[in-house]
Amino acid sequence: MRIEFLAAPAAPASRLTVRLAAPDAMPEGIEPVLAEGAKAARFTGKAGQIHEGFVTRDGQLVRVALAGIGEANGGAKNGSRAGSLEKAGAALAAKYLVSGETAMTLDLAGSGLGGVEVSALLLGLKLRTWRHDAYRTKLPDDQKVTLDLVNVVNAPADAAAAWASEAAVAQGVEFTRELVTEPGNVIYPESFVARCEARMQGTGLTLRVLGEDEMRTLGMGALLGVSQGSPRPPRLLAIVWNGGMPGGQSRSGPMAFVGKGVTFDTGGISLKPPAGMEDMKWDMGGAGAVAGAMLALALRKARANVVGICGLVENMPDGLAQRPGDVVTSMSGQTVEVINTDAEGRLVLCDALTWVQKEYAPSSVVDLATLTGAIIATLGNEYGGIFSNDDGLAAKIIAAGEACGERLWRLPMGQAYDKMIDSPIADMKNMGSKYAGSITAAQFLQRFVNKGTPWAHLDIAGMVWADKPGATWDKGATGYGVRLIDRYVRDNCES
């Protein structure tokens, strides 16, 4: 969907016109019949409320929608009203995306919004319009997307520039949703890389790809053990953005984000139950978030040096697959007894973490992974879990999540939990007992983080996919993680 700013509404740009309403305050110039109709329908201007009617203007029938934007401090995030405005924009998209209207005029006259606030409204609208209909060949006409254009009029002078930055983030979120939504026969390690190469061409990003032979030479036995049951060869993808200083030079190493990319997870020999296994196409949600965030950073020319790592494998149960009880040697030299082949994400991440630290000496490392069902049992679909060895880093990431609406809740770590993954025959097991599953997974990963390196692990298993619509997404892929990474970089890494 296109969003364009018009200098002045000299003539009606579309039949559908939208005006913004704060609580108990009608926009100036609204026809009395619309105002009375809104009052009768109990429209109060709350964020996400919409009331519409038809009026005649200059001899033409016009469809006018009143969109509530909430109180000035409603849904406050870091003192802003971004949450309310995103909700208002998303509500417009949800109502009119398949309405038969092809264009919308968003008239901001009298709204009092600044450029950043307008960009929040447009971001909510843009994100809620994303759909993946590539494989739906028999959609009824009334379910087909019609809305293609939003003309913004009477906008403040700084709105277009503010939106350009948020539009880059929207593209990153949409790319992540695309990767996460595609089925496992379409997105697998090689095609994930190909999709990134095609989408990132010309953006200034540099991509490096390690194949199976290179990873074997480096000793990545943990990652390779996960992939050995699949005919799809694994890949390690590094996406590099050097925007911090001229020539990409920096006084310290880049910020590193590492994503789990299990493009389909059957559980391996420790096979998952058949019911719901189709959902495991989104077990690469962490890698998808990293790829989308790197795209967003490049498109908005972030003034930071950042590297994104995607560990990409498919976990399948054929005769070559690793068995429960196998022992693998990781790139770090540490050995792992594989208790359960369905605890595979940490095996992928541990080698990716070791490699990024050796190759890029990052200033800090954050990994994102759909790692455990235990985190969903703990936090549901409201928060992702965060574990960290650094209080300052954890606080900054949590603050970034609050600012953009991608919330995190910190969980504990400690020596008592660490003992739960000790193995009698190897350096560690890949899972502990049935208790504290998300915590022992974090303890496992911490063993591969260099001493003195600030690190955080984000378990986002409950956040990358939604069974019901949310504020800015429909059912399906949410794109969680992209905005979180982008906000963290904006607030803490840009020079």
Tab-separated table of C-alpha atoms in Angstrom:
chain	number	residue	atom	x	y	z
A	1	MET	CA	0.000	0.000	0.000
A	2	ARG	CA	1.281	3.456	-0.952
A	3	ILE	CA	1.287	6.442	1.390
A	4	GLU	CA	1.680	9.848	-0.254
A	5	PHE	CA	1.715	13.374	1.148
A	6	LEU	CA	-0.234	15.980	-0.822
A	7	ALA	CA	0.557	19.660	-0.520
A	8	ALA	CA	-3.128	20.646	-0.441
A	9	PRO	CA	-6.464	18.918	-1.005
A	10	ALA	CA	-7.419	21.066	-3.976
A	11	ALA	CA	-9.972	18.446	-5.004
A	12	PRO	CA	-11.251	15.284	-3.340
A	13	ALA	CA	-8.486	12.724	-3.824
A	14	SER	CA	-10.794	9.825	-2.989
A	15	ARG	CA	-14.362	9.125	-1.988
A	16	LEU	CA	-13.259	8.088	1.503
A	17	THR	CA	-12.049	10.873	3.791
A	18	VAL	CA	-10.810	10.349	7.336
A	19	ARG	CA	-10.750	12.969	10.086
A	20	LEU	CA	-9.192	12.485	13.499
A	21	ALA	CA	-11.094	13.022	16.730
A	22	ALA	CA	-9.771	13.320	20.255
A	23	PRO	CA	-12.060	12.250	23.123
A	24	ASP	CA	-15.263	14.300	23.218
A	25	ALA	CA	-13.989	16.719	20.571
A	26	MET	CA	-15.291	16.638	17.014
A	27	PRO	CA	-12.980	17.862	14.210
A	28	GLU	CA	-13.668	21.384	13.005
A	29	GLY	CA	-15.926	21.657	9.978
A	30	ILE	CA	-17.629	18.288	10.432
A	31	GLU	CA	-21.242	18.318	9.258
A	32	PRO	CA	-23.793	18.356	12.105
A	33	VAL	CA	-25.384	15.145	10.837
A	34	LEU	CA	-22.061	13.332	11.229
A	35	ALA	CA	-21.469	14.781	14.667
A	36	GLU	CA	-24.961	13.816	15.824
A	37	GLY	CA	-24.624	10.359	14.306
A	38	ALA	CA	-21.332	9.828	16.127
A	39	LYS	CA	-22.889	10.899	19.402
A	40	ALA	CA	-25.826	8.551	18.898
A	41	ALA	CA	-23.437	5.679	18.155
A	42	ARG	CA	-21.513	6.420	21.377
A	43	PHE	CA	-18.388	7.426	19.514
A	44	THR	CA	-16.200	9.210	22.059
A	45	GLY	CA	-12.848	9.470	20.279
A	46	LYS	CA	-11.154	6.613	22.101
A	47	ALA	CA	-8.155	5.173	20.297
A	48	GLY	CA	-9.311	2.664	17.703
A	49	GLN	CA	-12.939	3.814	17.564
A	50	ILE	CA	-14.350	4.541	14.094
A	51	HIS	CA	-17.635	6.087	13.083
A	52	GLU	CA	-18.594	6.756	9.477
A	53	GLY	CA	-21.332	8.307	7.445
A	54	PHE	CA	-22.077	9.684	3.981
A	55	VAL	CA	-22.491	13.383	3.216
A	56	THR	CA	-22.667	15.520	0.107
A	57	ARG	CA	-19.828	17.970	-0.458
A	58	ASP	CA	-19.653	20.187	-3.522
A	59	GLY	CA	-22.229	18.005	-5.200
A	60	GLN	CA	-20.323	14.770	-4.578
A	61	LEU	CA	-21.168	11.949	-2.206
A	62	VAL	CA	-18.321	11.563	0.291
A	63	ARG	CA	-17.736	8.741	2.758
A	64	VAL	CA	-16.402	10.340	5.947
A	65	ALA	CA	-14.837	8.333	8.763
A	66	LEU	CA	-14.120	9.722	12.199
A	67	ALA	CA	-11.150	7.956	13.791
A	68	GLY	CA	-10.566	8.214	17.520
A	69	ILE	CA	-6.977	8.876	18.560
A	70	GLY	CA	-7.388	8.857	22.340
A	71	GLU	CA	-6.089	11.203	24.987
A	72	ALA	CA	-2.828	13.064	24.508
A	73	ASN	CA	-1.204	10.777	27.104
A	74	GLY	CA	-3.250	7.674	26.295
A	75	GLY	CA	-1.224	4.500	25.773
A	76	ALA	CA	1.837	6.498	26.767
A	77	LYS	CA	5.176	5.061	25.708
A	78	ASN	CA	8.155	7.096	26.918
A	79	GLY	CA	5.875	10.085	27.337
A	80	SER	CA	4.386	9.791	23.841
A	81	ARG	CA	0.976	8.783	22.561
A	82	ALA	CA	2.446	6.443	19.955
A	83	GLY	CA	0.500	3.427	21.168
A	84	SER	CA	-2.876	5.133	20.810
A	85	LEU	CA	-2.014	6.546	17.400
A	86	GLU	CA	-0.781	3.204	16.098
A	87	LYS	CA	-4.009	1.632	17.302
A	88	ALA	CA	-6.020	4.329	15.511
A	89	GLY	CA	-4.160	3.813	12.238
A	90	ALA	CA	-4.453	0.046	12.482
A	91	ALA	CA	-8.191	0.278	13.083
A	92	LEU	CA	-8.579	2.260	9.857
A	93	ALA	CA	-6.636	-0.370	7.930
A	94	ALA	CA	-8.647	-3.241	9.391
A	95	LYS	CA	-11.941	-1.556	8.480
A	96	TYR	CA	-11.160	-0.383	4.962
A	97	LEU	CA	-8.555	-2.811	3.597
A	98	VAL	CA	-11.187	-4.952	1.822
A	99	SER	CA	-13.985	-2.379	1.871
A	100	GLY	CA	-14.072	-1.790	-1.878
A	101	GLU	CA	-12.430	1.605	-1.455
A	102	THR	CA	-9.189	1.888	-3.396
A	103	ALA	CA	-7.966	5.155	-1.873
A	104	MET	CA	-8.270	7.036	1.390
A	105	THR	CA	-7.704	10.717	2.101
A	106	LEU	CA	-6.349	11.225	5.616
A	107	ASP	CA	-7.099	14.843	6.486
A	108	LEU	CA	-5.046	15.995	9.482
A	109	ALA	CA	-6.499	19.502	9.643
A	110	GLY	CA	-6.959	20.586	13.258
A	111	SER	CA	-5.553	17.355	14.678
A	112	GLY	CA	-2.685	19.101	16.423
A	113	LEU	CA	-0.353	16.188	15.700
A	114	GLY	CA	3.349	16.681	15.120
A	115	GLY	CA	5.358	14.838	12.517
A	116	VAL	CA	6.479	12.019	14.821
A	117	GLU	CA	2.901	11.468	15.941
A	118	VAL	CA	1.682	11.371	12.347
A	119	SER	CA	4.339	8.771	11.561
A	120	ALA	CA	3.068	6.614	14.456
A	121	LEU	CA	-0.461	6.784	13.058
A	122	LEU	CA	0.779	5.826	9.585
A	123	LEU	CA	2.945	3.028	10.956
A	124	GLY	CA	-0.064	1.419	12.611
A	125	LEU	CA	-2.023	1.771	9.396
A	126	LYS	CA	0.753	0.341	7.228
A	127	LEU	CA	1.519	-2.622	9.460
A	128	ARG	CA	-2.129	-3.658	9.715
A	129	THR	CA	-2.502	-3.760	5.916
A	130	TRP	CA	0.072	-6.543	5.466
A	131	ARG	CA	-1.326	-9.813	4.139
A	132	HIS	CA	0.108	-12.915	2.525
A	133	ASP	CA	-2.311	-14.053	-0.168
A	134	ALA	CA	0.230	-15.594	-2.552
A	135	TYR	CA	-1.284	-19.084	-2.344
A	136	ARG	CA	-4.971	-18.122	-2.111
A	137	THR	CA	-6.292	-18.547	-5.655
A	138	LYS	CA	-10.043	-18.501	-4.994
A	139	LEU	CA	-10.630	-15.547	-2.704
A	140	PRO	CA	-14.185	-14.133	-2.850
A	141	ASP	CA	-14.278	-10.567	-4.096
A	142	ASP	CA	-15.357	-9.240	-0.712
A	143	GLN	CA	-12.184	-10.695	0.866
A	144	LYS	CA	-9.755	-9.257	-1.676
A	145	VAL	CA	-7.613	-6.265	-0.754
A	146	THR	CA	-8.814	-3.087	-2.444
A	147	LEU	CA	-7.200	-0.239	-0.495
A	148	ASP	CA	-4.040	0.707	-2.348
A	149	LEU	CA	-3.389	4.386	-1.613
A	150	VAL	CA	-3.516	6.754	1.361
A	151	ASN	CA	-3.228	10.453	0.563
A	152	VAL	CA	-2.187	12.501	3.590
A	153	VAL	CA	-3.272	16.141	3.528
A	154	ASN	CA	-2.840	19.077	5.902
A	155	ALA	CA	0.134	17.351	7.507
A	156	PRO	CA	2.761	19.230	9.563
A	157	ALA	CA	5.928	20.161	7.709
A	158	ASP	CA	8.069	17.499	9.382
A	159	ALA	CA	5.653	14.614	8.864
A	160	ALA	CA	7.037	13.296	5.573
A	161	ALA	CA	10.590	13.077	6.924
A	162	ALA	CA	9.410	11.397	10.130
A	163	TRP	CA	7.404	8.900	8.113
A	164	ALA	CA	10.375	8.048	5.880
A	165	SER	CA	12.172	6.623	8.912
A	166	GLU	CA	9.144	4.655	10.111
A	167	ALA	CA	8.441	3.438	6.578
A	168	ALA	CA	11.850	1.742	6.655
A	169	VAL	CA	10.895	-0.030	9.874
A	170	ALA	CA	7.588	-1.067	8.332
A	171	GLN	CA	9.440	-2.640	5.419
A	172	GLY	CA	11.620	-4.560	7.866
A	173	VAL	CA	8.574	-5.853	9.753
A	174	GLU	CA	6.886	-6.868	6.504
A	175	PHE	CA	9.985	-8.751	5.365
A	176	THR	CA	10.103	-10.651	8.655
A	177	ARG	CA	6.421	-11.513	8.377
A	178	GLU	CA	7.005	-12.774	4.848
A	179	LEU	CA	9.852	-15.062	5.941
A	180	VAL	CA	7.954	-16.378	8.965
A	181	THR	CA	4.722	-16.979	7.023
A	182	GLU	CA	6.190	-18.900	4.096
A	183	PRO	CA	5.836	-22.696	4.423
A	184	GLY	CA	8.779	-24.982	5.061
A	185	ASN	CA	8.895	-26.209	1.467
A	186	VAL	CA	9.443	-22.610	0.335
A	187	ILE	CA	11.687	-21.201	3.055
A	188	TYR	CA	14.585	-23.445	4.053
A	189	PRO	CA	18.207	-22.491	4.778
A	190	GLU	CA	19.264	-21.927	1.171
A	191	SER	CA	16.109	-20.091	0.119
A	192	PHE	CA	16.152	-17.961	3.293
A	193	VAL	CA	19.583	-16.744	2.237
A	194	ALA	CA	18.439	-16.219	-1.351
A	195	ARG	CA	15.410	-14.226	-0.197
A	196	CYS	CA	17.677	-11.994	1.906
A	197	GLU	CA	20.162	-11.527	-0.927
A	198	ALA	CA	17.396	-10.449	-3.291
A	199	ARG	CA	15.674	-8.111	-0.839
A	200	MET	CA	18.843	-6.501	0.499
A	201	GLN	CA	20.532	-5.836	-2.812
A	202	GLY	CA	21.439	-2.181	-3.162
A	203	THR	CA	20.765	-1.324	0.478
A	204	GLY	CA	24.398	-1.087	1.581
A	205	LEU	CA	24.225	-4.297	3.588
A	206	THR	CA	27.021	-6.835	3.193
A	207	LEU	CA	26.073	-10.519	3.323
A	208	ARG	CA	28.392	-13.392	4.164
A	209	VAL	CA	27.298	-17.002	3.872
A	210	LEU	CA	28.955	-20.072	5.383
A	211	GLY	CA	28.110	-23.452	3.893
A	212	GLU	CA	28.247	-26.887	5.462
A	213	ASP	CA	31.888	-27.566	4.576
A	214	GLU	CA	33.040	-24.254	6.023
A	215	MET	CA	31.113	-24.841	9.224
A	216	ARG	CA	32.546	-28.337	9.521
A	217	THR	CA	36.045	-26.939	9.157
A	218	LEU	CA	35.274	-24.450	11.940
A	219	GLY	CA	34.096	-27.275	14.184
A	220	MET	CA	30.419	-26.330	14.437
A	221	GLY	CA	29.384	-29.815	15.501
A	222	ALA	CA	26.388	-28.626	17.528
A	223	LEU	CA	24.716	-26.771	14.668
A	224	LEU	CA	25.609	-29.467	12.126
A	225	GLY	CA	24.234	-32.173	14.395
A	226	VAL	CA	20.788	-30.571	14.170
A	227	SER	CA	20.848	-30.398	10.377
A	228	GLN	CA	22.264	-33.842	9.613
A	229	GLY	CA	18.837	-35.497	9.337
A	230	SER	CA	17.692	-33.151	6.571
A	231	PRO	CA	18.581	-33.134	2.869
A	232	ARG	CA	18.479	-29.331	3.092
A	233	PRO	CA	22.050	-28.148	3.824
A	234	PRO	CA	22.509	-25.645	6.657
A	235	ARG	CA	23.698	-22.076	6.287
A	236	LEU	CA	25.152	-19.442	8.577
A	237	LEU	CA	24.247	-15.988	7.316
A	238	ALA	CA	25.966	-12.802	8.484
A	239	ILE	CA	24.350	-9.471	7.570
A	240	VAL	CA	26.634	-6.500	8.208
A	241	TRP	CA	25.723	-2.822	8.408
A	242	ASN	CA	28.527	-0.300	8.889
A	243	GLY	CA	26.798	3.040	9.370
A	244	GLY	CA	28.414	4.263	12.563
A	245	MET	CA	31.506	6.039	11.326
A	246	PRO	CA	33.103	6.799	7.943
A	247	GLY	CA	34.455	3.625	6.409
A	248	GLY	CA	32.645	1.550	8.988
A	249	GLN	CA	35.362	2.141	11.592
A	250	SER	CA	34.399	2.052	15.242
A	251	ARG	CA	36.097	2.484	18.594
A	252	SER	CA	34.561	-0.790	19.709
A	253	GLY	CA	33.098	-3.814	18.024
A	254	PRO	CA	29.648	-3.772	16.434
A	255	MET	CA	26.435	-4.589	18.202
A	256	ALA	CA	25.537	-8.198	17.357
A	257	PHE	CA	22.098	-9.779	17.060
A	258	VAL	CA	21.915	-13.546	16.624
A	259	GLY	CA	18.753	-15.326	15.467
A	260	LYS	CA	17.670	-18.951	15.685
A	261	GLY	CA	16.639	-20.047	12.196
A	262	VAL	CA	15.155	-23.548	12.343
A	263	THR	CA	13.179	-23.246	9.130
A	264	PHE	CA	11.092	-26.281	10.019
A	265	ASP	CA	11.230	-28.245	13.249
A	266	THR	CA	9.805	-31.743	13.433
A	267	GLY	CA	11.660	-32.337	16.685
A	268	GLY	CA	13.989	-34.770	14.966
A	269	ILE	CA	14.110	-38.282	16.428
A	270	SER	CA	12.364	-36.827	19.513
A	271	LEU	CA	9.427	-36.276	17.205
A	272	LYS	CA	6.818	-33.661	18.045
A	273	PRO	CA	3.130	-34.668	18.194
A	274	PRO	CA	1.491	-34.353	14.751
A	275	ALA	CA	-1.224	-31.939	15.914
A	276	GLY	CA	0.017	-28.421	15.401
A	277	MET	CA	3.340	-29.407	13.854
A	278	GLU	CA	2.511	-27.276	10.818
A	279	ASP	CA	3.130	-24.244	13.021
A	280	MET	CA	6.791	-25.140	13.223
A	281	LYS	CA	7.462	-23.239	10.019
A	282	TRP	CA	7.793	-20.210	12.307
A	283	ASP	CA	10.570	-21.729	14.397
A	284	MET	CA	12.897	-19.438	12.458
A	285	GLY	CA	11.171	-16.352	13.919
A	286	GLY	CA	14.359	-15.192	15.647
A	287	ALA	CA	16.380	-15.291	12.432
A	288	GLY	CA	13.475	-13.684	10.606
A	289	ALA	CA	13.441	-10.829	13.117
A	290	VAL	CA	17.179	-10.298	12.752
A	291	ALA	CA	16.942	-10.217	8.949
A	292	GLY	CA	14.025	-7.774	9.006
A	293	ALA	CA	15.717	-5.532	11.550
A	294	MET	CA	18.936	-5.374	9.527
A	295	LEU	CA	16.899	-4.383	6.473
A	296	ALA	CA	15.162	-1.645	8.472
A	297	LEU	CA	18.452	-0.288	9.821
A	298	ALA	CA	19.930	-0.119	6.335
A	299	LEU	CA	16.873	1.481	4.745
A	300	ARG	CA	16.793	4.264	7.318
A	301	LYS	CA	20.593	4.624	7.226
A	302	ALA	CA	21.097	3.985	10.929
A	303	ARG	CA	24.245	5.630	12.299
A	304	ALA	CA	25.500	2.455	13.942
A	305	ASN	CA	27.657	-0.575	13.250
A	306	VAL	CA	25.552	-3.710	13.580
A	307	VAL	CA	25.941	-7.332	12.567
A	308	GLY	CA	23.065	-9.790	12.333
A	309	ILE	CA	23.685	-13.546	12.402
A	310	CYS	CA	21.144	-16.155	11.291
A	311	GLY	CA	21.847	-19.802	12.105
A	312	LEU	CA	19.764	-21.693	9.541
A	313	VAL	CA	18.917	-25.413	9.698
A	314	GLU	CA	16.039	-27.818	9.173
A	315	ASN	CA	15.426	-30.403	11.924
A	316	MET	CA	14.237	-33.679	10.373
A	317	PRO	CA	14.081	-37.325	11.570
A	318	ASP	CA	15.659	-39.503	8.883
A	319	GLY	CA	18.146	-42.347	9.307
A	320	LEU	CA	21.071	-39.940	9.493
A	321	ALA	CA	19.529	-37.737	12.178
A	322	GLN	CA	21.287	-37.402	15.515
A	323	ARG	CA	19.947	-39.577	18.297
A	324	PRO	CA	19.104	-38.853	21.922
A	325	GLY	CA	22.270	-39.698	23.814
A	326	ASP	CA	24.653	-38.547	21.080
A	327	VAL	CA	27.528	-36.286	22.105
A	328	VAL	CA	28.502	-33.388	19.839
A	329	THR	CA	31.444	-31.016	20.001
A	330	SER	CA	30.651	-27.342	19.583
A	331	MET	CA	32.834	-24.745	17.880
A	332	SER	CA	33.894	-23.535	21.338
A	333	GLY	CA	35.322	-27.005	22.067
A	334	GLN	CA	32.712	-27.709	24.720
A	335	THR	CA	30.853	-31.003	24.391
A	336	VAL	CA	27.111	-31.488	24.635
A	337	GLU	CA	25.130	-34.618	25.418
A	338	VAL	CA	21.958	-34.455	23.329
A	339	ILE	CA	19.190	-35.562	25.677
A	340	ASN	CA	16.363	-34.466	23.408
A	341	THR	CA	16.724	-33.666	19.712
A	342	ASP	CA	13.772	-31.282	20.002
A	343	ALA	CA	15.908	-28.987	22.173
A	344	GLU	CA	17.761	-28.077	18.997
A	345	GLY	CA	17.616	-24.287	18.888
A	346	ARG	CA	20.233	-23.879	21.600
A	347	LEU	CA	22.562	-26.179	19.644
A	348	VAL	CA	22.256	-23.900	16.633
A	349	LEU	CA	22.691	-20.735	18.670
A	350	CYS	CA	25.702	-21.887	20.663
A	351	ASP	CA	27.855	-22.236	17.538
A	352	ALA	CA	26.488	-19.010	16.066
A	353	LEU	CA	27.334	-17.190	19.301
A	354	THR	CA	30.858	-18.574	19.332
A	355	TRP	CA	31.431	-17.637	15.687
A	356	VAL	CA	30.191	-14.049	15.943
A	357	GLN	CA	32.355	-13.413	19.006
A	358	LYS	CA	35.474	-14.774	17.309
A	359	GLU	CA	34.795	-13.129	13.961
A	360	TYR	CA	33.511	-9.683	14.967
A	361	ALA	CA	34.455	-9.147	18.657
A	362	PRO	CA	31.082	-7.457	19.270
A	363	SER	CA	30.594	-4.870	22.002
A	364	SER	CA	27.525	-6.794	23.144
A	365	VAL	CA	25.402	-9.689	21.905
A	366	VAL	CA	21.649	-10.227	21.911
A	367	ASP	CA	20.135	-13.476	20.652
A	368	LEU	CA	16.495	-13.922	19.668
A	369	ALA	CA	14.900	-17.348	19.492
A	370	THR	CA	11.605	-19.196	19.546
A	371	LEU	CA	13.385	-21.408	22.015
A	372	THR	CA	11.013	-22.997	24.516
A	373	GLY	CA	7.375	-23.833	25.054
A	374	ALA	CA	8.106	-23.182	28.727
A	375	ILE	CA	8.255	-19.432	28.088
A	376	ILE	CA	4.719	-19.539	26.676
A	377	ALA	CA	3.542	-21.438	29.749
A	378	THR	CA	5.157	-18.726	31.885
A	379	LEU	CA	4.329	-15.506	30.036
A	380	GLY	CA	1.668	-16.456	27.515
A	381	ASN	CA	1.554	-14.262	24.426
A	382	GLU	CA	1.910	-10.941	26.237
A	383	TYR	CA	5.650	-10.776	26.885
A	384	GLY	CA	8.814	-12.275	25.528
A	385	GLY	CA	11.282	-13.513	28.105
A	386	ILE	CA	14.669	-11.874	28.629
A	387	PHE	CA	17.700	-13.369	30.386
A	388	SER	CA	20.972	-11.507	30.724
A	389	ASN	CA	24.393	-11.411	32.347
A	390	ASP	CA	24.326	-7.595	32.360
A	391	ASP	CA	21.754	-5.523	34.253
A	392	GLY	CA	22.391	-2.399	32.193
A	393	LEU	CA	21.920	-4.169	28.879
A	394	ALA	CA	18.767	-5.894	30.099
A	395	ALA	CA	17.274	-2.612	31.300
A	396	LYS	CA	17.954	-0.907	27.975
A	397	ILE	CA	16.381	-3.719	25.961
A	398	ILE	CA	13.327	-3.799	28.208
A	399	ALA	CA	12.979	-0.021	27.843
A	400	ALA	CA	13.200	-0.344	24.062
A	401	GLY	CA	10.447	-2.945	24.160
A	402	GLU	CA	8.193	-0.685	26.216
A	403	ALA	CA	8.824	2.201	23.823
A	404	CYS	CA	7.774	0.240	20.738
A	405	GLY	CA	5.167	-2.067	22.256
A	406	GLU	CA	7.223	-5.282	21.986
A	407	ARG	CA	7.364	-6.051	25.675
A	408	LEU	CA	9.794	-8.249	27.593
A	409	TRP	CA	9.850	-9.649	31.117
A	410	ARG	CA	13.138	-10.505	32.809
A	411	LEU	CA	13.533	-13.948	34.353
A	412	PRO	CA	16.249	-15.143	36.746
A	413	MET	CA	19.462	-17.026	36.121
A	414	GLY	CA	21.851	-18.582	38.614
A	415	GLN	CA	24.194	-21.375	39.617
A	416	ALA	CA	21.425	-23.616	40.924
A	417	TYR	CA	19.796	-23.623	37.496
A	418	ASP	CA	23.176	-24.081	35.824
A	419	LYS	CA	23.775	-27.346	37.667
A	420	MET	CA	20.590	-28.735	36.133
A	421	ILE	CA	22.299	-29.087	32.733
A	422	ASP	CA	25.488	-30.766	33.921
A	423	SER	CA	26.087	-34.099	32.153
A	424	PRO	CA	27.797	-37.210	33.559
A	425	ILE	CA	29.586	-37.889	30.248
A	426	ALA	CA	29.997	-34.470	28.576
A	427	ASP	CA	30.451	-30.832	29.539
A	428	MET	CA	26.695	-30.281	29.554
A	429	LYS	CA	23.302	-31.625	28.493
A	430	ASN	CA	21.121	-29.801	25.999
A	431	MET	CA	18.219	-29.730	28.462
A	432	GLY	CA	17.559	-30.145	32.162
A	433	SER	CA	14.592	-31.602	33.989
A	434	LYS	CA	10.951	-30.825	33.232
A	435	TYR	CA	11.145	-27.716	35.409
A	436	ALA	CA	12.476	-24.213	34.590
A	437	GLY	CA	12.850	-25.104	30.930
A	438	SER	CA	13.309	-21.586	29.604
A	439	ILE	CA	15.815	-20.757	32.357
A	440	THR	CA	17.994	-23.838	31.805
A	441	ALA	CA	17.987	-23.057	28.084
A	442	ALA	CA	19.359	-19.604	28.877
A	443	GLN	CA	21.945	-21.137	31.231
A	444	PHE	CA	23.043	-23.374	28.370
A	445	LEU	CA	23.576	-20.429	26.042
A	446	GLN	CA	25.440	-18.418	28.653
A	447	ARG	CA	28.175	-21.066	28.670
A	448	PHE	CA	29.071	-19.945	25.151
A	449	VAL	CA	29.335	-16.230	25.938
A	450	ASN	CA	32.835	-14.890	26.503
A	451	LYS	CA	33.619	-13.546	29.945
A	452	GLY	CA	33.106	-9.787	30.014
A	453	THR	CA	30.797	-9.695	26.974
A	454	PRO	CA	27.389	-8.173	27.765
A	455	TRP	CA	24.762	-10.640	26.546
A	456	ALA	CA	21.021	-11.024	26.559
A	457	HIS	CA	18.859	-13.916	25.415
A	458	LEU	CA	15.304	-13.212	24.245
A	459	ASP	CA	12.972	-16.202	24.220
A	460	ILE	CA	10.191	-15.034	21.892
A	461	ALA	CA	8.366	-18.305	21.275
A	462	GLY	CA	5.040	-16.809	22.312
A	463	MET	CA	5.383	-13.618	20.299
A	464	VAL	CA	6.227	-14.293	16.639
A	465	TRP	CA	2.896	-15.896	15.697
A	466	ALA	CA	-0.645	-14.950	16.714
A	467	ASP	CA	-3.809	-17.029	16.578
A	468	LYS	CA	-5.951	-13.888	16.667
A	469	PRO	CA	-5.551	-10.339	15.355
A	470	GLY	CA	-3.601	-7.851	17.435
A	471	ALA	CA	-3.375	-4.079	17.384
A	472	THR	CA	-1.154	-3.880	14.310
A	473	TRP	CA	-1.298	-7.389	12.842
A	474	ASP	CA	-3.820	-9.873	11.561
A	475	LYS	CA	-3.747	-13.563	12.487
A	476	GLY	CA	-0.360	-15.087	11.719
A	477	ALA	CA	3.130	-13.616	11.710
A	478	THR	CA	3.515	-10.538	13.914
A	479	GLY	CA	7.008	-9.424	12.895
A	480	TYR	CA	7.961	-9.277	16.579
A	481	GLY	CA	11.572	-8.321	17.207
A	482	VAL	CA	12.168	-5.924	14.330
A	483	ARG	CA	10.877	-2.832	16.077
A	484	LEU	CA	12.523	-3.927	19.324
A	485	ILE	CA	15.950	-4.164	17.700
A	486	ASP	CA	15.458	-0.931	15.790
A	487	ARG	CA	14.403	0.976	18.904
A	488	TYR	CA	17.311	-0.408	20.918
A	489	VAL	CA	19.765	0.664	18.223
A	490	ARG	CA	18.197	4.141	17.946
A	491	ASP	CA	18.355	4.729	21.685
A	492	ASN	CA	21.722	3.179	22.499
A	493	CYS	CA	23.957	2.570	19.494
A	494	GLU	CA	23.639	5.429	17.029
A	495	SER	CA	26.534	7.860	16.816
